[in-house]
Short mmCIF file of C-alpha atoms in Angstrom, two decimals:
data_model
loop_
_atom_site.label_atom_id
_atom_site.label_comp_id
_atom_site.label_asym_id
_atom_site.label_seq_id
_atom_site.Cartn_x
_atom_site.Cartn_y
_atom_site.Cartn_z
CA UNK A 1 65.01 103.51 117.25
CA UNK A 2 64.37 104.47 121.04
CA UNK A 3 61.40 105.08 120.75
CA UNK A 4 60.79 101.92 119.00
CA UNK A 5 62.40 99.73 121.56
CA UNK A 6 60.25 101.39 124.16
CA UNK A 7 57.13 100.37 122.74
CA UNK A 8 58.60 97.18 122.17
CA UNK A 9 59.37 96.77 126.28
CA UNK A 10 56.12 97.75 127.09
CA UNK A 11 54.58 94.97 124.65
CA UNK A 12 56.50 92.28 125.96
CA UNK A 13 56.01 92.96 129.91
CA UNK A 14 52.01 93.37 128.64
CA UNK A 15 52.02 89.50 127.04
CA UNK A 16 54.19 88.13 130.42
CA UNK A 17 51.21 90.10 132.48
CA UNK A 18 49.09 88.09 130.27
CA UNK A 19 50.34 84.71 130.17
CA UNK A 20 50.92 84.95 133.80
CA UNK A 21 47.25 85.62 134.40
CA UNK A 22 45.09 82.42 136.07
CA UNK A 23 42.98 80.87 133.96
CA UNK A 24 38.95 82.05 134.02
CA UNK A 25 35.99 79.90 134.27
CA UNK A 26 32.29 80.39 135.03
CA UNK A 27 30.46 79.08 137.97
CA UNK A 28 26.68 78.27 138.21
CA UNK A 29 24.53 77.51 141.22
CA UNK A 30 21.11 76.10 141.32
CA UNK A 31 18.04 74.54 142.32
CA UNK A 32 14.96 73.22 141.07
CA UNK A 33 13.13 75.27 144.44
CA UNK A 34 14.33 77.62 146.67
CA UNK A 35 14.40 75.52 149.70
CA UNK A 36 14.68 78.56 151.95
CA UNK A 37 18.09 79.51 150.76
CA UNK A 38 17.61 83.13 150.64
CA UNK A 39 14.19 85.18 151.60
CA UNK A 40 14.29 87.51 148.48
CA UNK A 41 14.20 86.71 144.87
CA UNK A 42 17.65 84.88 143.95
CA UNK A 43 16.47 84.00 140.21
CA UNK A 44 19.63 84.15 137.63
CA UNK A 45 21.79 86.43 140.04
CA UNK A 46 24.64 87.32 138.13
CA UNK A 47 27.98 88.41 140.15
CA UNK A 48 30.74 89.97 138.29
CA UNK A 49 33.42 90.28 140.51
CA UNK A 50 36.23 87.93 139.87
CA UNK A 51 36.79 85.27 143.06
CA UNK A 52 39.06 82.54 143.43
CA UNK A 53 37.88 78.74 144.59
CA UNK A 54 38.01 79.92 148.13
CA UNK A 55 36.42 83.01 147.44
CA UNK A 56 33.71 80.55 145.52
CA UNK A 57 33.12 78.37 148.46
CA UNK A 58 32.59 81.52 150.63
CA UNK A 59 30.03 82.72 148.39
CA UNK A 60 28.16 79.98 147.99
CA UNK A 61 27.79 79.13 151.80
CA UNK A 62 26.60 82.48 152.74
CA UNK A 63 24.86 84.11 149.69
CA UNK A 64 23.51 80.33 148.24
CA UNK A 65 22.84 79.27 151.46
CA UNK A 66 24.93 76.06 151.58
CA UNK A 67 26.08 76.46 155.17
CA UNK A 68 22.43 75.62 156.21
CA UNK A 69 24.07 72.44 154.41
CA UNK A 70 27.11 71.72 154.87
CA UNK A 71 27.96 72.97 158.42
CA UNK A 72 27.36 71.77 161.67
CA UNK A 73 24.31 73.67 163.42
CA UNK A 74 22.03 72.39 165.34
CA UNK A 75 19.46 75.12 164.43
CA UNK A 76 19.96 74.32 160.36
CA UNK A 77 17.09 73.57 158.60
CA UNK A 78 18.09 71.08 155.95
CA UNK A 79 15.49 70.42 153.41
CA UNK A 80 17.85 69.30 150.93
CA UNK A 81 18.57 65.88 150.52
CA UNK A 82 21.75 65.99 148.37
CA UNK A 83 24.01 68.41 147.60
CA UNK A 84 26.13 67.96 143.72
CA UNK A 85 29.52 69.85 142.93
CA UNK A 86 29.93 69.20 139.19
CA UNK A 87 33.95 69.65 138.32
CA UNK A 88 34.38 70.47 134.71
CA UNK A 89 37.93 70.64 132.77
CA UNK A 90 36.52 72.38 129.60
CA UNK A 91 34.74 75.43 129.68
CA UNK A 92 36.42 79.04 130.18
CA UNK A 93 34.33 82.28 130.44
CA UNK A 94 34.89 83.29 127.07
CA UNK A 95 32.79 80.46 126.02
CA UNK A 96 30.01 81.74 127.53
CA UNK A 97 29.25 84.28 124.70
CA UNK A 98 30.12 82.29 121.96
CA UNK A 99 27.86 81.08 118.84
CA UNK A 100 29.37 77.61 118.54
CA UNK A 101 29.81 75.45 121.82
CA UNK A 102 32.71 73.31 121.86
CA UNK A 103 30.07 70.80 124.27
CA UNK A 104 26.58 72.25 122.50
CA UNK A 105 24.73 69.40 125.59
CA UNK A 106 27.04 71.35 128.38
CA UNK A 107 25.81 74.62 127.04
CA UNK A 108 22.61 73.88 126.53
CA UNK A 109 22.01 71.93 130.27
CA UNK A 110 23.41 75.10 131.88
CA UNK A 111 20.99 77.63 130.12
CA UNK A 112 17.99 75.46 130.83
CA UNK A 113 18.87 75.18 134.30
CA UNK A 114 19.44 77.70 135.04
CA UNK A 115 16.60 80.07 133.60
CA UNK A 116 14.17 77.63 135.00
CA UNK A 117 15.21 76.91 138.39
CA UNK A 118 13.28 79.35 141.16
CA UNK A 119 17.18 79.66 142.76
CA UNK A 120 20.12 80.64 140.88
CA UNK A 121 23.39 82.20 140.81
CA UNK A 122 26.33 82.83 138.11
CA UNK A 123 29.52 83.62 138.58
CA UNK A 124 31.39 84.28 135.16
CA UNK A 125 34.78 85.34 136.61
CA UNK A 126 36.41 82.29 138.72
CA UNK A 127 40.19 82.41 138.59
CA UNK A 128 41.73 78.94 138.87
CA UNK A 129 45.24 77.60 138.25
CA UNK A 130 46.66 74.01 137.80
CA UNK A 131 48.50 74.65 141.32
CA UNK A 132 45.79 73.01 143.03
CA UNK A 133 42.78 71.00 142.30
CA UNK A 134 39.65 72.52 142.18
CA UNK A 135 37.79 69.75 144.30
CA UNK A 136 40.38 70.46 147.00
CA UNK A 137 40.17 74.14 146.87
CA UNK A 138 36.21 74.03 147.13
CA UNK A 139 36.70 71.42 150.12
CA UNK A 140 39.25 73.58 151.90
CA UNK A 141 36.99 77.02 151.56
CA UNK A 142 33.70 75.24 152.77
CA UNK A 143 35.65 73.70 155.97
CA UNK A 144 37.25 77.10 156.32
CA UNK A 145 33.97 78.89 156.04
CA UNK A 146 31.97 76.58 158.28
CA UNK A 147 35.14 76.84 161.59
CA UNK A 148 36.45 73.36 160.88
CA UNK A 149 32.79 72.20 161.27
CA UNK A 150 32.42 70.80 157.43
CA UNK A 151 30.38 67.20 157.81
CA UNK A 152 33.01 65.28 156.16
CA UNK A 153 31.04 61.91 157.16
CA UNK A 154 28.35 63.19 154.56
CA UNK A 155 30.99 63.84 151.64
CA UNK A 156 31.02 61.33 148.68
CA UNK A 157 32.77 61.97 145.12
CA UNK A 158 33.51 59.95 142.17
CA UNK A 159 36.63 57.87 141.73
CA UNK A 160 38.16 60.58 139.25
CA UNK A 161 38.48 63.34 141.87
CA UNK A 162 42.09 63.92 143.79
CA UNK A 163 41.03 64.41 146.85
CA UNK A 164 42.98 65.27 150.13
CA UNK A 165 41.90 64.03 153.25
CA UNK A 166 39.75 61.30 154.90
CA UNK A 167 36.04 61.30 153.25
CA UNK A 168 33.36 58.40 153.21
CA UNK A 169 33.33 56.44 150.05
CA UNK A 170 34.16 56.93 146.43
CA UNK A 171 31.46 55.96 143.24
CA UNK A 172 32.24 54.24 140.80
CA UNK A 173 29.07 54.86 138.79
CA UNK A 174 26.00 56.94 137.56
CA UNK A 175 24.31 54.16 139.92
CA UNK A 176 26.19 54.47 143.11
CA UNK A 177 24.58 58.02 143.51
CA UNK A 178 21.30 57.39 142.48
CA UNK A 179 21.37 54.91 145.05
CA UNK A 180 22.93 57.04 147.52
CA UNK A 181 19.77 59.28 146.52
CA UNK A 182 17.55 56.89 146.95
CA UNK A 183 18.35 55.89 150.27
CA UNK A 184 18.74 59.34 151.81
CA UNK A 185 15.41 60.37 151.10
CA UNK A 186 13.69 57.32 152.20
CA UNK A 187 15.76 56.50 155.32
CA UNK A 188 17.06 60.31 156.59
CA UNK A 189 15.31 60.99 159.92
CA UNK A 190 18.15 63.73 161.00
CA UNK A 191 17.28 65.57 158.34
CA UNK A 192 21.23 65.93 156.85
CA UNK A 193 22.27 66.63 153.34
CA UNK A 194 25.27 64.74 151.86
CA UNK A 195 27.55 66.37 149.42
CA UNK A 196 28.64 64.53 146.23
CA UNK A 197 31.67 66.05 144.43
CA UNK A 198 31.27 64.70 140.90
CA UNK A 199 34.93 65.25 139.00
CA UNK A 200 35.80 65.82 135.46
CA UNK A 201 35.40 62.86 133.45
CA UNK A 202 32.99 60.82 135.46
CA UNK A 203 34.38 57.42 136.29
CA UNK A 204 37.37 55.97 135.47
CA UNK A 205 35.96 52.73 134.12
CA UNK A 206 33.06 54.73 132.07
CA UNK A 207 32.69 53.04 129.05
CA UNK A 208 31.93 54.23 126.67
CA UNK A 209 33.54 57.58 127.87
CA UNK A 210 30.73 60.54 127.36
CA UNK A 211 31.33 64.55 127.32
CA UNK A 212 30.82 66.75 130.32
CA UNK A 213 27.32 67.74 129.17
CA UNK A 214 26.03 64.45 128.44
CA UNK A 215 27.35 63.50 132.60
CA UNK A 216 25.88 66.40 133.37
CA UNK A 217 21.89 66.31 131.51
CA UNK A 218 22.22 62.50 132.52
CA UNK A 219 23.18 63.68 136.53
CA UNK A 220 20.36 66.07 136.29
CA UNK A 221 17.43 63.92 134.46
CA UNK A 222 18.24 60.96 137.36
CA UNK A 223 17.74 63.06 139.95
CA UNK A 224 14.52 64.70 138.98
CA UNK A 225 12.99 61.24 138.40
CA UNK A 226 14.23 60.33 141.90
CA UNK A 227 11.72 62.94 143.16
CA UNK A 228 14.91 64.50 145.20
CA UNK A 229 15.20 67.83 146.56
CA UNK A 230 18.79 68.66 145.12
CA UNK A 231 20.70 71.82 144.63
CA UNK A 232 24.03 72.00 141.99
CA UNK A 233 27.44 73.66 141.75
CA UNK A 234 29.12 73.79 138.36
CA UNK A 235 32.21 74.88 138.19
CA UNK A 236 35.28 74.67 135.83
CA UNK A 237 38.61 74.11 135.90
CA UNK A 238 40.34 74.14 132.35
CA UNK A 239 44.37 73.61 131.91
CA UNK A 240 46.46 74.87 129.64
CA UNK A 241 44.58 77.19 128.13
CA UNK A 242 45.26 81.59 129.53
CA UNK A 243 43.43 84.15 128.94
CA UNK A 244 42.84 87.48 130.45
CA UNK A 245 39.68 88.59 132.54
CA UNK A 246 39.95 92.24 131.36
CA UNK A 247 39.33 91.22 127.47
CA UNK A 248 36.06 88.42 128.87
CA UNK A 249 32.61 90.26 127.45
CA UNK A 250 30.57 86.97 129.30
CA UNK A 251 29.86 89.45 132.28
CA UNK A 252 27.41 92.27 129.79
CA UNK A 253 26.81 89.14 127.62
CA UNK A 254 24.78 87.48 130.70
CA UNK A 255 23.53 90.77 131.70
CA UNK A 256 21.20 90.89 128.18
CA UNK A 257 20.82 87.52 128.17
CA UNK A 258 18.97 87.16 132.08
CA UNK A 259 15.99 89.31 131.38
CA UNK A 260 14.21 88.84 134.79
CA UNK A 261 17.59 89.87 136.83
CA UNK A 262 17.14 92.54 139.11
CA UNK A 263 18.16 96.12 137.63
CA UNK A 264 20.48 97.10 140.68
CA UNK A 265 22.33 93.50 140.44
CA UNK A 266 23.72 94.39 136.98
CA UNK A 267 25.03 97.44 137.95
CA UNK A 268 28.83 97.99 138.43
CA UNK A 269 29.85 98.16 142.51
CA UNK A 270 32.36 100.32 144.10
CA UNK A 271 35.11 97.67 143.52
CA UNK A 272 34.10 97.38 139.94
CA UNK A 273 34.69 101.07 139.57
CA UNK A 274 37.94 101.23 140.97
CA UNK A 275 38.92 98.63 138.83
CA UNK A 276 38.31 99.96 136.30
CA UNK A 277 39.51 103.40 136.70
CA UNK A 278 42.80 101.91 137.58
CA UNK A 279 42.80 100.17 134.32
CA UNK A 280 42.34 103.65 132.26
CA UNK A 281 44.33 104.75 134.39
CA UNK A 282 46.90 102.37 133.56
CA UNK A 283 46.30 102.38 129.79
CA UNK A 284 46.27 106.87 129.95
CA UNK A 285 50.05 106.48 131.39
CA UNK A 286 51.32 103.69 128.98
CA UNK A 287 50.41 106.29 125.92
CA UNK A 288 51.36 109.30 127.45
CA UNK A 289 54.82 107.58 128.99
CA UNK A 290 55.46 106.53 124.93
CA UNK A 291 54.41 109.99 123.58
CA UNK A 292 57.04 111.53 126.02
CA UNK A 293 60.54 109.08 124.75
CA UNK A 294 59.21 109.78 121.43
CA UNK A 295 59.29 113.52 121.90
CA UNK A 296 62.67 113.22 123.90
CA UNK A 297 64.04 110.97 121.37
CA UNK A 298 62.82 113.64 118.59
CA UNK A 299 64.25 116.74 120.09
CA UNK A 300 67.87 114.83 120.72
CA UNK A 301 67.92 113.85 117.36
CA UNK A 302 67.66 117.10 115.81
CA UNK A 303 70.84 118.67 114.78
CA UNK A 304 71.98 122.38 114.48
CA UNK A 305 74.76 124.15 113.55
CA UNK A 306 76.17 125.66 116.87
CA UNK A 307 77.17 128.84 115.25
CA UNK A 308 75.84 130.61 112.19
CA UNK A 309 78.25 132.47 109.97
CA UNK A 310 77.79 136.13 109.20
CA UNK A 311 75.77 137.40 106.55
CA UNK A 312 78.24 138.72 104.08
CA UNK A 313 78.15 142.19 103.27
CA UNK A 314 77.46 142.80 99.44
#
């Protein structure tokens, strides 16, 4: 009965770990070129470790090459002309490996992006929670990454977004960007790339209302026929939905799936490794901790006679 209870304590502080645990979403970075973002190959780079927003942000300015972007140097080369952070609400990392695609046109836009830009990056493991929008954690870690220096004059995003602070202008429509586009690239003598933070659900008068893929392969196919040098982030925030990064196979599922990635990127790092030896670790004592109340609850159960009568003498 002990020992029973004991396994049954250990079960229910497991599921509170697990419902406690943020929710996990995929990232994907890209462009059509590789406007000098990084001087080696950085074709369908695949990073495993699991980052928050901030952590996100980070990454992307230094290892995508964003704060050539979106700081203020004067020595930055910007040879971008716009700069898109696609918000999702609906896809989690475990949907990365899966068959059936709740959004098949989401699915399929990543892929095809990403295989056939020259410059991209994944990141399957992005822990996000409904504490916070996404758009504002994203905004806060590329100010905080670029020393307060974030161009916040070249920021735009759509009318569904929640954002904090004082930015330029909202749009209302598929058409406001393309002609924010347009006139960057004919009329842009200082060279600067605007940001355009494009939120879950598009517009708020979009009629009639269309998934997150079709926004997305519509977003993309307008600004290749602009002629514009662009670069993407796609991230994801979903709600309501937990699930636990330990159980996510996205991580090996990308690694067979990106056939030109470098053999030393898919290769587990020192943090990986202590990860997860603390995990067997963790696992070894759970077992051996029940194996030892069983045994104690098995040896106090057994009952003997404290004293044995004599053999009786025939």
């Amino acid at each position: 009965m002990a020992a029973a209870l004991a396994v049954l304590v250990v079960l229910l502080v497991a599921a509170q770990a697990a419902s406690a645990a943020p929710v996990v979403a995929p990232a994907f970075l890209w462009a059509p070129k590789n406007y000098g973002f990084c001087s080696d190959d950085a074709k369908e780079v695949v990073h495993y470790q699991t980052v928050s927003p901030k952590g996100l942000a980070k990454s992307v300015l230094e290892e995508g090459g964003w704060s050539n972007l979106m700081c203020s140097k004067e020595d930055a080369q910007k040879n971008v002309d716009v700069a898109i952070v696609f918000l999702g609400s609906k896809l989690q990392s475990s949907d990365i490996s899966k068959d059936k695609q709740i959004d098949p046109a989401l699915a399929d836009t990543l892929k095809l992006s990403f295989t056939s830009s020259e410059f991209s990056m994944a990141f399957p493991y992005v822990s996000t929670s409904d504490d916070e929008k996404l758009e504002n954690s994203l905004l806060s870690g590329f100010a905080e990454n670029c020393n307060s220096c974030l161009e916040r004059n070249r920021v735009t995003y759509t009318d569904t977004c929640t954002v904090t602070g004082q930015f330029l202008k909202k749009h209302h429509s598929m058409y406001s960007i393309r002609d924010l586009v347009t006139s960057r690239m004919g009329n842009n003598p200082s060279g600067q790339t605007d940001l355009v933070v494009f939120c879950s659900g598009g517009f708020e008068d979009l009629d009639p209302a269309k998934s997150e893929g079709e926004l997305l392969s519509e977003l993309v196919t307008m600004l290749k026929k602009s002629g514009a040098k662009y670069t993407i982030l796609y991230a994801s925030q979903p709600s309501g939905l937990l699930e636990n990064p330990s159980n996510l196979p996205q991580g090996r599922y990308l690694a067979e799936k990106t056939n030109t990635t470098k053999a030393g990127r898919a290769k587990c790092d020192g943090e990986c490794l202590v990860k997860s030896t603390l995990l067997e670790g963790t696992f070894v004592g759970i077992v051996l901790l029940i194996i030892l109340i069983s045994g104690l609850m098995c040896m106090m159960g057994i009952d003997t006679p404290s004293r044995f009568e004599a053999p009786q003498e025939s």
